[in-house]
Amino acid sequence: MTSLPAGNVLDWQAFGEEIVERFRAILRLNTSNPPGNETLVAEYLRSVLESEGIECTLVGPTPDRQSLIARLRGDGSASPLLLMSHTDVVPAEADKWRFDPFGAEIDDGFIYARGTLDMKHMVAMELMVMLLLKRSGVQLKRDVIYMAAADEEAGGNMGAGWVADHYPELIQAEYALNEGGGECMEVNGRRYFTVQTAEKGGAAVRLRAHGKPGHASMPHDDNAIVKLGRVLAGLQGRQLPVHFNATFRAFIEGLAQGQPPEVASALRAVLADVVGADAALARLPLPESEKLYLNAMMRNTVTPTMLRAGSRVNVIPSVAEADLDCRILPGWTLERFHEELRTLIGDEIELESLVTNSPPLESDFASPLIDVIKEVLHEADEEAHVVPVLLTGGTDAKRIAHLGIQVFGFAPMLYEGEGSNDGIHGHNERISVRSMHWGTRVLYEVVARFVTQG
Ligand SMILES: [Zn+2]
């Protein structure tokens, strides 16, 4: 990989040591959410950034839940790029770990700690990008904004959402880089780097059946539990219809381009028509876990997760409820989704929406930032392909997309087992030192080229 123009020869050896040292310092700050205490990381970041002359602001709803925002100024000829991350982590069951989850121990080339993959690696890599841009003294065409936000793991209302509501001007940008992609995945022995361009929306609902109460010793045919049960049984195996979206099409086409002809045509068969998509998916020579992912990318999903009814075994209750986790595709509204869901559950029971603000998102894969990402990844790994992906869950991108920011998930990581996502929220979460070095360098190249090209 070449480094920046402007005659700056970057000392990647020294930066490699610095990234690991700063990364471990961040990992050792316990920001388990709840309660969060993300101000610990925000203060650390402020001390590092301000010591190198980069302006910072700490904002948040309470003293303990501060998010940090920093800015490098460009010449204003192009709109800002936002480097975003979250500083909170999910709690860890310390007794089930090989090492202290907040010790950041290094063993056999891997750093172990809660947050190594989700997502303090990006907090540290983006921090290094800010420092390196500043030190290189290169002329920027775009402002580069850095946001290390609190509270993502609990929905972001005290973090990125709070910043977007109270200080939108601090993070207003044309593009953002975030978590959700950047991993290397192998499909049928070929390597693909992902860039997340879309997110499904949350659309959880509560189903409520009403019936006639009474003594259980005299059964009748208007039992709320039985009614609800009939509807839930209908959800098993009866999936909602297939709908293709731009990201899914580009993902399948991107996979096909890296495969031998017979696998490529099997992949393209999935896109041939919505009616035959399920059968074509079933025929693909891929592991079941990858097929489940593809299935979730091409339809709205409904998954029963909670049930409530009754208080005593001898009393027929008048109400039975089930909560369903539902995820909707880009371009869908809650109203349209409820109409589609009605075709599955019928009209006999009530449907109540449990979400207010979790819209699906989709950014355009045809973008100058994606072009730079492809260029840099191709230099780093000639054989790798770059594909857009649709995240079936959610990130802080949902909290800021309404500001008109195109958000891409790109936290570059090497595939060495640790990049396989298994460790996220699990025991012994870890990342390799090699991946941190490589990822920082790739991210720096992408950002430096993009913000100097304009
Ligand atoms: Zn995360």
XYZ file of C-alpha atoms and ligand atoms in Angstrom:
455
model
C 0.000 0.000 0.000
C 1.349 3.406 -0.864
C 1.152 6.222 1.624
C -0.095 9.754 1.208
C 1.324 12.159 -1.332
C 2.823 15.465 -0.132
C 6.148 13.857 0.705
C 5.038 12.562 4.092
C 6.696 9.276 4.888
C 4.628 7.788 7.689
C 6.400 5.612 10.212
C 3.936 2.731 10.395
C 6.111 0.757 12.788
C 5.898 3.476 15.426
C 2.198 4.080 14.713
C 1.570 0.356 15.132
C 2.862 0.495 18.686
C 0.962 3.684 19.407
C -2.374 2.306 18.179
C -2.073 -0.770 20.406
C -1.116 1.333 23.433
C -4.038 3.743 22.974
C -6.439 0.943 22.140
C -5.549 -0.913 25.353
C -5.969 2.263 27.399
C -9.507 2.657 26.002
C -10.351 -1.033 26.563
C -9.342 -0.782 30.227
C -11.985 1.884 30.902
C -15.131 0.017 31.991
C -18.010 1.470 29.987
C -20.460 -1.421 30.392
C -23.918 -0.191 29.513
C -25.851 -0.082 31.785
C -24.786 2.178 33.425
C -22.353 3.358 30.702
C -19.939 5.836 32.312
C -18.739 6.701 28.804
C -17.318 9.985 30.084
C -14.260 7.930 31.124
C -13.451 7.313 27.455
C -14.529 10.798 26.338
C -12.079 12.362 28.825
C -9.273 10.079 27.717
C -9.887 10.948 24.062
C -10.037 14.645 24.890
C -6.657 14.523 26.625
C -5.078 12.805 23.615
C -6.663 15.024 20.959
C -6.133 18.320 22.780
C -2.501 17.512 23.493
C -2.025 17.499 19.696
C -3.985 20.679 19.135
C -7.263 19.168 17.883
C -10.383 20.970 19.104
C -12.889 18.860 21.069
C -16.329 19.196 22.616
C -17.934 16.949 25.216
C -21.738 16.882 25.170
C -24.384 14.689 26.718
C -27.512 14.536 28.866
C -25.677 13.918 32.183
C -22.085 14.240 33.439
C -21.600 10.453 33.224
C -22.902 10.012 29.675
C -20.765 12.348 27.610
C -19.997 11.902 23.913
C -16.867 13.420 22.399
C -16.834 15.335 19.136
C -13.652 16.648 17.508
C -12.999 18.379 14.201
C -10.132 18.893 11.765
C -10.889 21.781 9.454
C -10.666 21.558 5.677
C -10.702 24.379 3.150
C -14.485 24.108 2.837
C -14.492 23.138 -0.831
C -16.299 19.880 -0.003
C -18.702 18.766 2.727
C -17.493 17.103 5.924
C -16.796 13.418 6.511
C -17.880 12.050 9.903
C -15.894 9.250 11.574
C -18.302 7.774 14.096
C -18.092 5.116 16.783
C -19.600 4.255 20.158
C -17.710 4.048 23.423
C -20.091 1.890 25.475
C -19.941 -1.900 25.555
C -22.326 -4.643 26.638
C -21.648 -6.141 30.101
C -19.283 -9.107 30.438
C -19.541 -12.192 32.677
C -15.973 -11.949 33.949
C -15.890 -15.433 35.503
C -16.501 -16.998 32.066
C -13.515 -15.240 30.431
C -9.936 -16.453 30.104
C -8.725 -12.953 31.008
C -10.137 -9.908 32.787
C -12.598 -8.408 30.250
C -11.253 -4.958 31.103
C -7.597 -5.984 31.331
C -6.737 -5.809 27.604
C -4.288 -8.706 27.962
C -2.292 -9.724 24.911
C -1.881 -13.453 24.316
C -0.451 -15.089 21.189
C -0.978 -11.982 19.083
C -4.547 -11.290 20.220
C -5.869 -8.544 22.485
C -8.649 -9.771 24.794
C -11.278 -7.388 26.151
C -14.948 -6.489 26.007
C -15.279 -4.052 23.120
C -12.361 -5.253 20.989
C -14.828 -5.965 18.141
C -17.864 -3.921 19.222
C -16.500 -1.364 18.809
C -13.588 0.175 20.635
C -11.344 -1.006 17.789
C -12.985 1.665 15.628
C -12.824 4.256 18.440
C -9.052 3.716 18.469
C -8.533 3.403 14.704
C -10.489 6.590 13.978
C -8.597 8.358 16.770
C -5.321 7.402 15.077
C -6.632 8.622 11.722
C -7.362 12.022 13.283
C -3.895 12.193 14.858
C -2.127 11.102 11.670
C -4.013 13.589 9.506
C -3.121 16.375 11.915
C 0.532 15.368 12.160
C 0.937 14.975 8.400
C -0.162 18.580 7.944
C -1.898 17.631 4.709
C -4.425 20.093 3.231
C -7.976 18.849 3.669
C -10.797 19.699 1.312
C -13.389 18.375 3.739
C -13.654 18.839 7.488
C -13.083 15.533 9.245
C -15.360 15.142 12.274
C -14.798 12.494 14.936
C -17.701 11.399 17.141
C -17.186 8.836 19.896
C -20.736 8.478 21.175
C -22.244 7.036 24.340
C -25.151 4.606 24.682
C -25.326 2.773 21.350
C -25.909 -0.598 22.983
C -29.082 0.714 24.670
C -30.434 2.449 21.582
C -28.386 5.656 21.411
C -30.929 8.035 22.954
C -28.279 9.230 25.434
C -25.543 9.257 22.777
C -25.689 9.759 19.004
C -29.437 10.384 19.134
C -28.995 13.003 21.824
C -26.232 14.739 19.852
C -28.357 14.728 16.679
C -31.280 16.262 18.591
C -29.350 18.915 20.539
C -26.205 19.701 18.520
C -26.831 18.596 14.928
C -24.441 21.285 13.664
C -21.542 19.496 15.394
C -21.924 16.365 13.269
C -23.549 17.612 10.065
C -21.729 15.847 7.222
C -22.197 14.465 3.734
C -20.844 11.006 4.561
C -20.080 8.973 7.679
C -18.014 5.864 8.347
C -19.402 3.629 11.110
C -19.461 0.018 12.326
C -21.421 -2.691 10.489
C -19.005 -3.615 7.692
C -15.328 -3.733 6.795
C -14.974 -7.393 7.671
C -13.475 -9.924 5.369
C -15.763 -12.882 4.783
C -15.094 -16.050 2.864
C -17.705 -17.500 0.565
C -16.819 -20.761 -1.151
C -13.107 -20.035 -0.597
C -13.226 -16.476 -2.055
C -12.548 -13.375 0.020
C -14.996 -10.483 0.139
C -14.792 -7.261 2.098
C -18.136 -5.889 3.197
C -19.278 -2.297 3.251
C -22.561 -1.850 5.031
C -24.816 0.367 2.937
C -28.208 -0.466 4.422
C -29.923 -1.349 7.687
C -33.233 -2.970 8.313
C -35.714 -1.063 10.432
C -37.112 -2.243 13.758
C -40.862 -2.885 13.639
C -41.683 -4.918 16.779
C -45.391 -5.512 17.355
C -47.656 -6.886 20.103
C -50.459 -9.212 19.087
C -53.430 -9.329 21.435
C -56.249 -11.869 21.346
C -59.441 -11.383 23.342
C -61.772 -14.149 24.474
C -64.426 -15.057 26.995
C -63.203 -15.435 30.605
C -64.537 -18.226 32.760
C -63.887 -21.237 34.980
C -61.442 -23.618 33.390
C -63.544 -26.625 34.442
C -66.124 -25.664 31.807
C -64.209 -25.080 28.552
C -65.723 -23.137 25.631
C -64.643 -22.173 22.140
C -63.725 -18.517 22.735
C -60.360 -18.979 24.506
C -57.879 -16.090 24.005
C -54.844 -18.359 24.397
C -56.053 -20.819 21.773
C -56.863 -17.969 19.350
C -53.422 -16.456 19.759
C -51.820 -19.879 19.469
C -53.502 -20.467 16.106
C -52.063 -17.211 14.763
C -48.563 -17.920 16.096
C -48.583 -21.419 14.621
C -49.290 -19.785 11.267
C -46.081 -17.776 11.512
C -43.943 -20.894 11.679
C -42.641 -21.549 8.202
C -45.063 -19.133 6.561
C -42.736 -16.356 5.676
C -43.629 -12.980 4.303
C -43.097 -12.443 0.560
C -39.686 -11.780 -1.009
C -38.805 -8.186 -1.965
C -35.478 -7.344 -3.603
C -33.748 -4.089 -2.705
C -30.751 -2.384 -4.317
C -28.271 -3.525 -1.653
C -29.371 -7.156 -1.870
C -29.096 -7.147 -5.663
C -25.626 -5.596 -5.558
C -24.545 -8.017 -2.809
C -25.582 -11.111 -4.770
C -24.096 -9.738 -7.998
C -20.853 -8.890 -6.138
C -20.624 -12.421 -4.709
C -21.272 -13.889 -8.160
C -18.441 -11.896 -9.709
C -15.916 -13.632 -7.464
C -17.184 -17.173 -8.049
C -16.640 -19.860 -10.701
C -19.353 -19.917 -13.432
C -21.608 -22.604 -11.958
C -21.785 -20.989 -8.512
C -22.177 -17.550 -10.095
C -25.187 -18.652 -12.082
C -26.708 -20.343 -9.015
C -26.364 -17.026 -7.168
C -27.867 -15.016 -10.016
C -30.794 -17.460 -10.131
C -31.850 -16.109 -6.711
C -32.405 -12.719 -8.324
C -34.275 -14.106 -11.348
C -37.720 -13.602 -9.806
C -39.218 -13.155 -6.345
C -41.430 -16.225 -6.602
C -38.548 -18.625 -7.265
C -36.078 -16.937 -4.926
C -36.605 -19.287 -1.966
C -36.060 -22.406 -4.054
C -32.977 -20.882 -5.706
C -31.607 -19.932 -2.281
C -32.119 -23.473 -0.978
C -30.057 -24.847 -3.884
C -27.013 -22.631 -3.206
C -23.851 -24.507 -2.169
C -23.477 -22.441 1.015
C -23.598 -23.243 4.739
C -26.986 -22.936 6.453
C -25.892 -19.873 8.476
C -25.174 -17.924 5.274
C -28.516 -18.943 3.813
C -30.298 -17.670 6.917
C -28.575 -14.328 6.428
C -29.524 -14.169 2.740
C -33.100 -15.063 3.652
C -33.283 -12.191 6.148
C -31.867 -9.776 3.545
C -34.658 -10.407 1.046
C -37.818 -10.133 3.144
C -39.429 -8.473 6.120
C -39.112 -10.870 9.056
C -41.391 -11.798 11.981
C -40.071 -13.681 15.020
C -42.207 -14.417 18.114
C -40.082 -13.801 21.218
C -42.421 -13.213 24.210
C -45.774 -14.589 25.458
C -48.127 -13.437 28.200
C -51.471 -14.842 29.350
C -53.294 -16.083 32.419
C -52.733 -15.864 36.162
C -54.087 -19.165 37.540
C -54.363 -22.622 36.070
C -58.118 -22.828 36.755
C -59.044 -19.461 35.211
C -59.591 -18.870 31.485
C -58.023 -15.449 30.824
C -59.796 -12.867 28.680
C -56.563 -11.638 27.043
C -53.443 -13.285 25.590
C -50.503 -11.372 24.168
C -47.408 -12.149 22.098
C -44.560 -9.807 21.233
C -42.923 -10.272 17.847
C -39.533 -8.989 16.811
C -40.028 -7.684 13.266
C -37.476 -6.170 10.866
C -38.412 -4.279 7.755
C -36.509 -3.682 4.542
C -35.257 -0.320 3.244
C -38.063 1.623 1.607
C -40.759 0.197 3.895
C -42.921 2.125 6.356
C -44.531 0.676 9.484
C -47.989 1.178 7.988
C -47.182 -0.738 4.825
C -45.540 -3.488 6.860
C -48.608 -3.835 9.122
C -50.743 -4.345 6.004
C -48.394 -7.082 4.836
C -48.379 -8.725 8.277
C -52.208 -8.698 8.331
C -52.224 -11.035 5.349
C -50.488 -13.576 7.602
C -52.328 -13.087 10.906
C -55.848 -12.301 9.703
C -58.245 -9.764 11.230
C -59.298 -11.555 14.400
C -56.639 -10.179 16.747
C -55.284 -6.736 17.662
C -51.938 -5.514 16.390
C -50.101 -2.812 18.348
C -46.854 -1.230 17.227
C -44.076 -1.256 19.864
C -41.646 1.055 18.059
C -41.713 4.714 17.194
C -38.342 5.528 15.671
C -36.255 2.793 14.107
C -36.495 3.365 10.361
C -34.729 1.252 7.749
C -31.859 2.952 5.898
C -30.128 2.608 2.558
C -27.194 4.574 1.128
C -26.134 4.521 -2.502
C -23.287 2.046 -3.201
C -22.386 4.116 -6.292
C -20.514 6.854 -4.440
C -17.056 8.468 -4.592
C -16.333 7.265 -1.040
C -17.063 3.662 -2.021
C -14.756 4.102 -5.030
C -11.909 5.084 -2.703
C -12.663 2.152 -0.382
C -12.526 -0.248 -3.355
C -9.270 1.272 -4.582
C -7.538 0.990 -1.193
C -8.797 -2.550 -0.507
C -7.693 -3.671 -3.944
C -4.193 -2.401 -3.204
C -4.244 -4.176 0.162
C -5.573 -7.487 -1.176
C -5.628 -7.931 -4.947
C -7.923 -10.943 -4.870
C -10.558 -9.538 -2.576
C -13.907 -8.289 -3.830
C -15.921 -5.517 -2.208
C -19.642 -6.063 -1.646
C -22.374 -3.929 -0.057
C -24.350 -5.534 2.759
C -27.670 -5.002 4.463
C -27.421 -5.220 8.243
C -30.398 -7.122 9.685
C -29.963 -5.333 13.024
C -29.375 -1.667 13.814
C -26.597 0.797 14.663
C -26.261 4.477 15.542
C -26.653 5.203 11.818
C -30.398 5.219 12.517
C -29.942 8.029 15.034
C -28.236 10.404 12.576
C -29.459 9.461 9.085
C -32.347 11.953 9.269
C -29.722 14.727 9.101
C -29.153 13.673 5.488
C -25.859 11.895 6.180
C -24.981 8.909 3.971
C -23.656 6.336 6.449
C -21.417 3.435 5.430
C -20.370 0.632 7.784
C -16.636 0.201 7.290
C -14.426 -0.803 10.223
C -11.673 -2.642 8.317
C -10.579 -5.960 9.821
C -8.544 -8.954 8.715
C -10.092 -12.396 8.584
C -8.221 -14.469 11.140
C -11.024 -16.100 13.044
C -11.332 -13.006 15.202
C -12.972 -11.162 12.354
C -15.753 -13.686 12.090
C -18.126 -11.855 14.447
C -18.426 -14.838 16.814
C -16.901 -12.843 19.633
C -19.240 -9.860 19.493
C -21.174 -9.734 22.795
C -19.701 -13.190 23.633
C -17.022 -14.439 26.028
C -13.331 -13.861 25.216
C -14.002 -11.141 22.643
C -10.683 -10.487 20.930
C -8.935 -8.974 17.939
C -5.432 -9.560 16.608
C -2.707 -6.961 16.868
C -2.074 -7.559 13.175
C -5.670 -6.693 12.337
C -5.471 -3.442 14.335
C -2.340 -2.412 12.429
C -3.790 -3.363 9.073
C -7.206 -1.829 9.781
C -5.768 1.482 10.928
C -3.645 1.727 7.833
C -6.518 0.903 5.472
C -8.823 3.343 7.233
C -6.199 6.071 7.151
C -5.595 5.560 3.419
C -9.328 5.703 2.691
C -9.947 8.815 4.747
C -6.780 10.634 3.672
C -7.432 10.069 -0.026
C -11.096 10.928 0.206
C -10.728 14.178 2.141
C -7.768 15.449 0.100
C -9.385 14.644 -3.258
C -12.511 16.588 -2.418
Zn -21.536 -1.705 18.166
